[in-house]
mmCIF file of C-alpha atoms in Angstrom:
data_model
loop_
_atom_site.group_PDB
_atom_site.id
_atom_site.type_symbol
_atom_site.label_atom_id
_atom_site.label_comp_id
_atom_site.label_asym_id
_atom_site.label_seq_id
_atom_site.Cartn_x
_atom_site.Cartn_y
_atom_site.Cartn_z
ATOM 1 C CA UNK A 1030 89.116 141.431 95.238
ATOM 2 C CA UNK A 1031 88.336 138.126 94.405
ATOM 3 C CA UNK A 1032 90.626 136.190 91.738
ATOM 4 C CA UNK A 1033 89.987 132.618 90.229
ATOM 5 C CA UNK A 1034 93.192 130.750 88.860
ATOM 6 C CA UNK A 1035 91.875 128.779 85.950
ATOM 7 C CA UNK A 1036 93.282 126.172 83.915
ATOM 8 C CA UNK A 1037 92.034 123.111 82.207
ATOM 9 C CA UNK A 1038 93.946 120.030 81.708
ATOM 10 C CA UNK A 1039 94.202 116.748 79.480
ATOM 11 C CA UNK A 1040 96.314 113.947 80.406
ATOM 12 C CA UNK A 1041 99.249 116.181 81.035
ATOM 13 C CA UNK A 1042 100.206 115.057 85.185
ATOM 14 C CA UNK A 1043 103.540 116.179 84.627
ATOM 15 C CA UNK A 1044 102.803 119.475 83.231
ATOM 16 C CA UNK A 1045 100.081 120.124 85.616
ATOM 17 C CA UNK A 1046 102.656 119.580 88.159
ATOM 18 C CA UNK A 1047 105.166 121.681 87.437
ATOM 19 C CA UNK A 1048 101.757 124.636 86.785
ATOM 20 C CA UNK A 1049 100.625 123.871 90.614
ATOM 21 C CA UNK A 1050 103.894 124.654 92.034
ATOM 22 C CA UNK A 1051 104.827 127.667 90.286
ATOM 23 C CA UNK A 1052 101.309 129.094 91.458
ATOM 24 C CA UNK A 1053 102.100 128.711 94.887
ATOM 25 C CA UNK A 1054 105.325 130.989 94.841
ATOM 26 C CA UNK A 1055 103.181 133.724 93.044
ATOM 27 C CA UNK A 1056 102.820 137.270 95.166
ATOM 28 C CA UNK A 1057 99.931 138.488 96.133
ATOM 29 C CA UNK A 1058 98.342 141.535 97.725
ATOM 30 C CA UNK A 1059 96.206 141.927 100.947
ATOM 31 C CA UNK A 1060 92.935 142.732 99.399
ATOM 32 C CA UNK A 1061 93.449 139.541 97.096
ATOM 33 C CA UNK A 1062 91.224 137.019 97.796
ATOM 34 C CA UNK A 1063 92.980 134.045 95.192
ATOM 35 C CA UNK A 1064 91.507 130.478 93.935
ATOM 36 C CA UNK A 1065 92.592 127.902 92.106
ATOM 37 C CA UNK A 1066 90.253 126.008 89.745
ATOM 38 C CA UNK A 1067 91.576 123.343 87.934
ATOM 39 C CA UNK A 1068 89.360 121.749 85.271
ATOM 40 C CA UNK A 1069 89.993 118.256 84.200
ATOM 41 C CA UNK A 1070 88.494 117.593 80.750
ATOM 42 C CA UNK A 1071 89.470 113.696 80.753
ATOM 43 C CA UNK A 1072 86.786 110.599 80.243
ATOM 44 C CA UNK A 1073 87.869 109.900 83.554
ATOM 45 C CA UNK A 1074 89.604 112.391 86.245
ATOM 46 C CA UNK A 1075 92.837 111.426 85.546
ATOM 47 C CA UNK A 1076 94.020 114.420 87.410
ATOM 48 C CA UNK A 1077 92.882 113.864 90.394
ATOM 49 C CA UNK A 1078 95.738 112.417 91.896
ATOM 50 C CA UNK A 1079 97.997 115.179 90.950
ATOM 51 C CA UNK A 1080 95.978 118.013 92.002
ATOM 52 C CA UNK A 1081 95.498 116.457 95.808
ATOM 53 C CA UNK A 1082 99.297 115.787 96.037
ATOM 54 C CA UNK A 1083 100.670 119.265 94.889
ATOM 55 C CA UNK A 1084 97.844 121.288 96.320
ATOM 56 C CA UNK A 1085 98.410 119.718 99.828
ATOM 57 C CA UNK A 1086 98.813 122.867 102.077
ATOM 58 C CA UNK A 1087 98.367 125.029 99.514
ATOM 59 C CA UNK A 1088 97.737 128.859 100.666
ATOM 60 C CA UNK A 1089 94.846 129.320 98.448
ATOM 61 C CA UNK A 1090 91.723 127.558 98.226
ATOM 62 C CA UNK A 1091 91.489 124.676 95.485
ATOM 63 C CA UNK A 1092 89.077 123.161 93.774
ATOM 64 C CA UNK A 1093 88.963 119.949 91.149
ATOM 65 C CA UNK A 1094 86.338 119.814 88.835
ATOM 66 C CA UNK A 1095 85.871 116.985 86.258
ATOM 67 C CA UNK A 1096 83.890 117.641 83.337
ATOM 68 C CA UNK A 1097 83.116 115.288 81.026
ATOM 69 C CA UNK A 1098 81.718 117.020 77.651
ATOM 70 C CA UNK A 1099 84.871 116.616 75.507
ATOM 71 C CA UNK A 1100 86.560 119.650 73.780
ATOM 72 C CA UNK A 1101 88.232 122.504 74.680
ATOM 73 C CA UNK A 1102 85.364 124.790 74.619
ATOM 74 C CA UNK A 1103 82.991 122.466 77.132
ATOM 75 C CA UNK A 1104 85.872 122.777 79.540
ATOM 76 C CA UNK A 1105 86.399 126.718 79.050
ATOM 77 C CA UNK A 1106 82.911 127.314 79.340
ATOM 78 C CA UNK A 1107 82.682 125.069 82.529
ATOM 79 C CA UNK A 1108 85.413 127.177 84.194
ATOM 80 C CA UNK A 1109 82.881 130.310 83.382
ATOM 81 C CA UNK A 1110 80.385 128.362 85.168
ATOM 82 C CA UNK A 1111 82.383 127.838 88.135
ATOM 83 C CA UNK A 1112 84.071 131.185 88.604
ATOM 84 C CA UNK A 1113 80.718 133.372 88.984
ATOM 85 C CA UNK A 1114 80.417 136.856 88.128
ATOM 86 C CA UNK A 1115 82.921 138.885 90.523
ATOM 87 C CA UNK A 1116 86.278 139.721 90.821
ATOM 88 C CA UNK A 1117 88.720 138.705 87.679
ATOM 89 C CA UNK A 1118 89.383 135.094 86.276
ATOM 90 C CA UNK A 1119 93.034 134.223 85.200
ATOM 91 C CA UNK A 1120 93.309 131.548 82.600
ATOM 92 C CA UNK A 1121 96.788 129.931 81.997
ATOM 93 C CA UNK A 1122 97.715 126.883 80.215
ATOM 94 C CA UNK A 1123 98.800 123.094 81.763
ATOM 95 C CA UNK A 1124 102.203 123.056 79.878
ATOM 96 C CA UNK A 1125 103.109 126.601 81.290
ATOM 97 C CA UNK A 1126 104.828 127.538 84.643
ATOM 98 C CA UNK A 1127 104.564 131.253 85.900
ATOM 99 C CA UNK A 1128 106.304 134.046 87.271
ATOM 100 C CA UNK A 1129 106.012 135.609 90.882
ATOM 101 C CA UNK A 1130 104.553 138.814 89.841
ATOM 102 C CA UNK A 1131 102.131 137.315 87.450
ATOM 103 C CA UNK A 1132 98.761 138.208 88.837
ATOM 104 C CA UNK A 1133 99.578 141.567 90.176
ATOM 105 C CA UNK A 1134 101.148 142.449 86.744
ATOM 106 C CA UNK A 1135 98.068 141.640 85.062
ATOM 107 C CA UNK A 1136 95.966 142.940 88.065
ATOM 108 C CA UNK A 1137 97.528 146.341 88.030
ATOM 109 C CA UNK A 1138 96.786 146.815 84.331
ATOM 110 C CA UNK A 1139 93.381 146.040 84.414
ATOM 111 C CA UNK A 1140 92.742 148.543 87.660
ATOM 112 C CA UNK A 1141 95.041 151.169 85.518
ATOM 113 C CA UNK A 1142 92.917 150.495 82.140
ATOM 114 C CA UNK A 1143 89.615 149.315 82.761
ATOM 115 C CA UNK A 1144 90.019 146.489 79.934
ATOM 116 C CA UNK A 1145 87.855 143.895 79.813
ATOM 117 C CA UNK A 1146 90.386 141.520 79.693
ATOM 118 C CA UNK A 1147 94.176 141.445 79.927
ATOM 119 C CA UNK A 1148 96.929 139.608 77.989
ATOM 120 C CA UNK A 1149 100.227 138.724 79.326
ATOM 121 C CA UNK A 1150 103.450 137.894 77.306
ATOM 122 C CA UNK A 1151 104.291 133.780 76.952
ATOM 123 C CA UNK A 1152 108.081 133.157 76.856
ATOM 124 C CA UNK A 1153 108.962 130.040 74.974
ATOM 125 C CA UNK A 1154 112.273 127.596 76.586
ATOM 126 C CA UNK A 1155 113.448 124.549 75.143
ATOM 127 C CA UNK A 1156 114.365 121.828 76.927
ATOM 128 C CA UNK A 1157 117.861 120.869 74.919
ATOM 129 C CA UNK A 1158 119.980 124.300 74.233
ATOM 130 C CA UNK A 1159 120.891 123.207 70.591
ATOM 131 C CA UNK A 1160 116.763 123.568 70.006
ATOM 132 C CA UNK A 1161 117.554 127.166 70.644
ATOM 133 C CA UNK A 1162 117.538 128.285 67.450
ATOM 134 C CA UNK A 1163 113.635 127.016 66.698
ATOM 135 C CA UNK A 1164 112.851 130.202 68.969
ATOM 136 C CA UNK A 1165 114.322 132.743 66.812
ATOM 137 C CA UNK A 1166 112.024 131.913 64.097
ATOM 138 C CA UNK A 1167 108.520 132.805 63.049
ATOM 139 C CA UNK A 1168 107.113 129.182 64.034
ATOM 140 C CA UNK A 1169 107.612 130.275 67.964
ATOM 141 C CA UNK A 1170 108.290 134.206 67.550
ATOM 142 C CA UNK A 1171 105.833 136.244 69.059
ATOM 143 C CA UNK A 1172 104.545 140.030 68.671
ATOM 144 C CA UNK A 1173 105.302 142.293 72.093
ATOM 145 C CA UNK A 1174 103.383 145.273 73.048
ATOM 146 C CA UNK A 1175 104.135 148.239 75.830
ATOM 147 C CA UNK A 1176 102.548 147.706 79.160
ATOM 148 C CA UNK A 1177 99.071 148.794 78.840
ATOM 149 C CA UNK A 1178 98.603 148.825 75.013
ATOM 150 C CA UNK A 1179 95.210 147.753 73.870
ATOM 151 C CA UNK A 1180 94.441 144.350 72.197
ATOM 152 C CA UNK A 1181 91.980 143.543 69.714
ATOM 153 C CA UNK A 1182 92.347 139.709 70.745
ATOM 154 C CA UNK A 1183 93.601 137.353 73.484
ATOM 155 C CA UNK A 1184 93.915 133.608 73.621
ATOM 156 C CA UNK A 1185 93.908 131.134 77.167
ATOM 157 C CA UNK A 1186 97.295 130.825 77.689
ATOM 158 C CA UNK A 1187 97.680 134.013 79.603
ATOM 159 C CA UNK A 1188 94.997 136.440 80.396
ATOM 160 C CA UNK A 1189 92.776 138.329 82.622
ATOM 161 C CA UNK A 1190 89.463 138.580 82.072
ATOM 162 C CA UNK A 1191 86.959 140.722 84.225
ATOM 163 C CA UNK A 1192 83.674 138.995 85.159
ATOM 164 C CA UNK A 1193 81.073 141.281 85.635
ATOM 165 C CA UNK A 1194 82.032 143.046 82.348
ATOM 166 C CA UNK A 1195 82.168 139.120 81.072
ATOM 167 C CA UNK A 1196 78.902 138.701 82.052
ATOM 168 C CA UNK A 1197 77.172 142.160 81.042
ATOM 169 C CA UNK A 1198 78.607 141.176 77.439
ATOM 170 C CA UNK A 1199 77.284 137.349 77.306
ATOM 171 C CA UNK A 1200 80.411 136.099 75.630
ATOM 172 C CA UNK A 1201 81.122 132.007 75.658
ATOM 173 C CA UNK A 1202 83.509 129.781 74.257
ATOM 174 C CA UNK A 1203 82.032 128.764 70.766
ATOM 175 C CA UNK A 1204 81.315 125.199 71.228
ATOM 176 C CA UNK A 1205 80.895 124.620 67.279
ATOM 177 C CA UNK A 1206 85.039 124.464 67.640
ATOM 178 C CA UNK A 1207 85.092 121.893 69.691
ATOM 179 C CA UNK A 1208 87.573 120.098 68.047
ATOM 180 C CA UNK A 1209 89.008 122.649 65.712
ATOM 181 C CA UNK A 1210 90.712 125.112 67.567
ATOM 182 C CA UNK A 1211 90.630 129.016 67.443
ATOM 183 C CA UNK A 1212 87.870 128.999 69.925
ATOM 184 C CA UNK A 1213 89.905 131.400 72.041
ATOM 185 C CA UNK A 1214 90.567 133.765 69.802
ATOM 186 C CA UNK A 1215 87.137 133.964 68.901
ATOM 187 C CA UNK A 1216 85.834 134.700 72.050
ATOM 188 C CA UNK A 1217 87.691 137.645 72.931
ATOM 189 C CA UNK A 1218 87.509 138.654 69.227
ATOM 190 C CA UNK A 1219 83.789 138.498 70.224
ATOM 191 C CA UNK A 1220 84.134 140.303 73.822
ATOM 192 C CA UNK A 1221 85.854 143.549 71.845
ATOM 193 C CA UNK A 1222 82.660 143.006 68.927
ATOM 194 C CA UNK A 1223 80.220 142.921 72.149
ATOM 195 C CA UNK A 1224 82.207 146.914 73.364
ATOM 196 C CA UNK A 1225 84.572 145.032 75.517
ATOM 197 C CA UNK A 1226 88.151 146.335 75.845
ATOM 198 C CA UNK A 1227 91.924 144.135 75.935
ATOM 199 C CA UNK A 1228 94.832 145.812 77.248
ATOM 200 C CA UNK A 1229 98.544 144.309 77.428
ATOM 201 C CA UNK A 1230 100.601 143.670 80.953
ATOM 202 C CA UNK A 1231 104.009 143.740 79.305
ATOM 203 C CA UNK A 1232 105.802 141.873 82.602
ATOM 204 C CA UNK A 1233 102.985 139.153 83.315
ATOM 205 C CA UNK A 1234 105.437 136.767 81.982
ATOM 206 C CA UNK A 1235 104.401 133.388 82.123
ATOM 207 C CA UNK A 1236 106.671 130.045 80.617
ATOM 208 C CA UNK A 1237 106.306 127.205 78.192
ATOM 209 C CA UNK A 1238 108.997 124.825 77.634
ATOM 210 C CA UNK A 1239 108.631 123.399 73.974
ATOM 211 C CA UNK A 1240 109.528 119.856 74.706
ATOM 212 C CA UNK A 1241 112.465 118.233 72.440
ATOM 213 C CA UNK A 1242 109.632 115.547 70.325
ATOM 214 C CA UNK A 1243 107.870 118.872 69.491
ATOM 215 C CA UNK A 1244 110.771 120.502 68.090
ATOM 216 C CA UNK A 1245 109.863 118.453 64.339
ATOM 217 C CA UNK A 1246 109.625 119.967 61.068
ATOM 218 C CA UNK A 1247 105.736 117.770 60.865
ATOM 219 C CA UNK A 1248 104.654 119.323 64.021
ATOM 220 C CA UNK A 1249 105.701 122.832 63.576
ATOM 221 C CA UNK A 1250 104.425 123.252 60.224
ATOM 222 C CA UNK A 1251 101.130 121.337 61.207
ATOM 223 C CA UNK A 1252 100.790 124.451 64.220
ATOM 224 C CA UNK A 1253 101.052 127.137 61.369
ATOM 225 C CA UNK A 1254 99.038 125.803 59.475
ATOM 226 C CA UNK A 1255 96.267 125.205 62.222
ATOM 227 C CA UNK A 1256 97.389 128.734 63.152
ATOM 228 C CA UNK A 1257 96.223 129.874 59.612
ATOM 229 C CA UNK A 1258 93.079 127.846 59.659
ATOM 230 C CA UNK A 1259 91.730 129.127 62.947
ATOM 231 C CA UNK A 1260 92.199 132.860 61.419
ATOM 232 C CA UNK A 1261 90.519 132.101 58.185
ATOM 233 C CA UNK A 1262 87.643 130.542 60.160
ATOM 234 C CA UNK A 1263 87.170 133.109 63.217
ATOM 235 C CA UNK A 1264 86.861 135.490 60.124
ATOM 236 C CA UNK A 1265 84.350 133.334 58.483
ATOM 237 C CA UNK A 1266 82.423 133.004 61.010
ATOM 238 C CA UNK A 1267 81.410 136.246 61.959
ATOM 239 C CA UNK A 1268 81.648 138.572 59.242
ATOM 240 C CA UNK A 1269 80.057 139.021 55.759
ATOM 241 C CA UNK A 1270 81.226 136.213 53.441
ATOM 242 C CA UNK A 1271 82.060 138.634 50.777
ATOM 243 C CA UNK A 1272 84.134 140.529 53.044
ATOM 244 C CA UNK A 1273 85.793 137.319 54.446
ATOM 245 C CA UNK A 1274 87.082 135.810 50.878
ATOM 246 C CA UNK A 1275 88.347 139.178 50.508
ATOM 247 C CA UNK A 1276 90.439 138.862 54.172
ATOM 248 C CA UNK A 1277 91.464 135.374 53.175
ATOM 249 C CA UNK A 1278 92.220 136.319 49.720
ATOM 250 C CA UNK A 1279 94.308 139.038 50.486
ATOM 251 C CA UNK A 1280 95.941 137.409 53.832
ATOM 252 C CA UNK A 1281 96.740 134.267 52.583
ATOM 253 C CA UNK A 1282 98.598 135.737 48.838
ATOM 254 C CA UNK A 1283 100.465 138.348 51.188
ATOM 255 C CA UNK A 1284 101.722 135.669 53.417
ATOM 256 C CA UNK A 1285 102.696 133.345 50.355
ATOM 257 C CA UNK A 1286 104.487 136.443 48.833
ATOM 258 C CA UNK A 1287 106.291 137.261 52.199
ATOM 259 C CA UNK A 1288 106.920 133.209 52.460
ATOM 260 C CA UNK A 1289 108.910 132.980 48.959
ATOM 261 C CA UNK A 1290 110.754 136.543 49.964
ATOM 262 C CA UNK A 1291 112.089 134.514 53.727
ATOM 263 C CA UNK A 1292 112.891 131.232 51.360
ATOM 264 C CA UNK A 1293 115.289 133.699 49.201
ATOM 265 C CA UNK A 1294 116.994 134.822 51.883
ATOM 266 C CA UNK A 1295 117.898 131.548 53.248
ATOM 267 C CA UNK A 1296 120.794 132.015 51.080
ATOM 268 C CA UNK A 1297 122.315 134.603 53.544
ATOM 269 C CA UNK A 1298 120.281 133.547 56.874
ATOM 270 C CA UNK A 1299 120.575 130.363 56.144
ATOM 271 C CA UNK A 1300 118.038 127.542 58.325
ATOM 272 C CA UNK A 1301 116.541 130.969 59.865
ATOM 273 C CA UNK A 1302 115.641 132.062 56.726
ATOM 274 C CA UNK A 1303 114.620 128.529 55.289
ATOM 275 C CA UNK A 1304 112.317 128.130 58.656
ATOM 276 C CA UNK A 1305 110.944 131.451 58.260
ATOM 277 C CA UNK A 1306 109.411 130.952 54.743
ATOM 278 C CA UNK A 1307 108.318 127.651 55.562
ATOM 279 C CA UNK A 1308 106.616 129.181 58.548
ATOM 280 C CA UNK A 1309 104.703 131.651 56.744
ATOM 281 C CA UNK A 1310 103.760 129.830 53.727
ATOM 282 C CA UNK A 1311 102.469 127.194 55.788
ATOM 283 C CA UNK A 1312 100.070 129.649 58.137
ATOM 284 C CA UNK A 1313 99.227 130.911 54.321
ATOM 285 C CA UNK A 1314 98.075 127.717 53.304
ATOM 286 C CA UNK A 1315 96.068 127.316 56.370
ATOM 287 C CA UNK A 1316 94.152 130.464 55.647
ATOM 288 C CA UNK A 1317 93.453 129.238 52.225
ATOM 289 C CA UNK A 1318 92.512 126.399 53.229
ATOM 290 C CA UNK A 1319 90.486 127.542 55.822
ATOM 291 C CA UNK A 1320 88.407 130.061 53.490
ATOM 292 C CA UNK A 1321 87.251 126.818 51.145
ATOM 293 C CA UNK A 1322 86.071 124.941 54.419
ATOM 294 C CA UNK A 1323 89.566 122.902 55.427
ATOM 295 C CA UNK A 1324 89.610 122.341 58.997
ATOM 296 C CA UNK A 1325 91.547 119.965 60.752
ATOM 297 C CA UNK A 1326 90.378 118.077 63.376
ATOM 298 C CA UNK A 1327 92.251 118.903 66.285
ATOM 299 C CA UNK A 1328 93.969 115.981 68.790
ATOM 300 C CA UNK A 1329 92.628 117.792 72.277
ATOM 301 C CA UNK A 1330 95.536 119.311 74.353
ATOM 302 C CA UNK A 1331 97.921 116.604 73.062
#
């Protein structure tokens, strides 16, 4: 069974770091036959030095690639290039560390399902304990499924994703995004559009520590709102336009409505409360946004 490790990388050494070495604990099974592909989407491969240090001895075959085309798509699409058309590819994020029984959790699902591809659960950490309390709001808070459930859509940041179904369906990254965002979603949105299947491994856990200058009022409210943008637009761009003001429309005035309730009840839940409107009405005014052509450019992988 082959299996291709996948992650692309910006200017993040130390987070790329920490990735490689968490990979190397992972457990594996006899009839796995694991590689790592790391893509480095940099003018210049910057990443280089990191990936020959921590993948020194490693007990899986490596390999570096540099590509230059900039934008998140280019370098998705690249690792689709590179991985071929066997076995599964398992895309995971350069600001995320893993857990031991990551790949077989998501391997077992998709041998138990048959999905086309495979999402795994992303646990956020904070770096300084009084941040806690950013986590137990809807600016970090996110949906769980039971093992096995199916999924409509994925993003990058944890998933399996079965190549020869991959390739039967002819699904790419969306390179119009480039800069935008959402091109993740859109692709499995596309692979499920094309008779592809997702399925949930509810203990693929993987980790992302939200790092203390991220924890800002300005950059959490900028991520809804992106968050809202890249919905408005996935919708936009594949489906009637009639039926997408509609979506928007209707998506957007719910979340405002829900937004104003979560404000109200700041007077009992306090900053919780306060966080969660702001949360909402901010991913509300993305959609809007988003439905009268609003899209903001994106600073890559920053």
């Amino acid at each position: 069974m082959k299996i291709a490790i996948c992650a692309c990388t910006f200017n993040r050494p130390d987070g790329l770091a920490q990735l490689l070495r968490s990979i190397r604990a992972i457990e594996t099974r006899p009839d796995m036959d694991i590689r790592l592909i790391i893509v480095d989407n940099d003018d210049t491969p910057s990443a280089y030095g990191v990936f020959a240090v921590e993948t020194r001895d490693y007990p899986f075959a490596c390999r570096y690639v540099h590509e230059t085309v900039p934008g998140i798509p280019a370098a998705r699409n690249r690792v689709l290039d590179e991985v071929g058309s066997e076995g599964f590819a398992v895309f995971i994020d350069d600001d995320e560390v893993v857990s031991p029984r990551w790949v077989l959790e998501l391997v077992q699902v998709a041998e138990r399902t048959g999905a086309t591809f495979v999402q795994g659960p992303v646990e956020m950490r904070v770096e300084d304990e009084r941040d806690q309390w950013w986590l137990q709001t809807l600016f970090f808070l996110q949906r769980r499924f039971s093992d096995g459930e199916g999924r409509s859509e994925s993003w990058t940041n944890n998933v399996l994703v079965d190549l020869k179904e991959l390739n039967r369906l002819g699904c790419r990254f969306d390179e119009g995004l480039s800069f935008y965002g959402g091109e993740d979603t859109l692709f499995f949105q596309d692979i499920i559009r094309a008779g592809g299947r997702g399925a949930y491994a509810a203990n693929a856990w993987v980790y992302e520590i939200q790092q203390t200058n991220r924890l800002t009022w300005r950059w959490a409210v900028s991520r809804q709102f992106r968050c809202g943008t890249t919905r408005a637009m996935t919708v936009l761009m594949r489906r009637p336009k009639a039926q997408s003001v509609v979506y928007c429309v209707v998506r957007g005035s719910g979340m405002v409505l829900v937004g104003l309730g979560w404000l109200a009840s700041s007077i009992l839940q306090g900053r919780r409360g306060f966080a969660n409107g702001i949360a909402m009405l901010s991913r509300a005014a993305g959609v809007l946004s988003g439905l009268v052509g609003g899209r903001g450019r994106l600073e890559y992988m920053r």
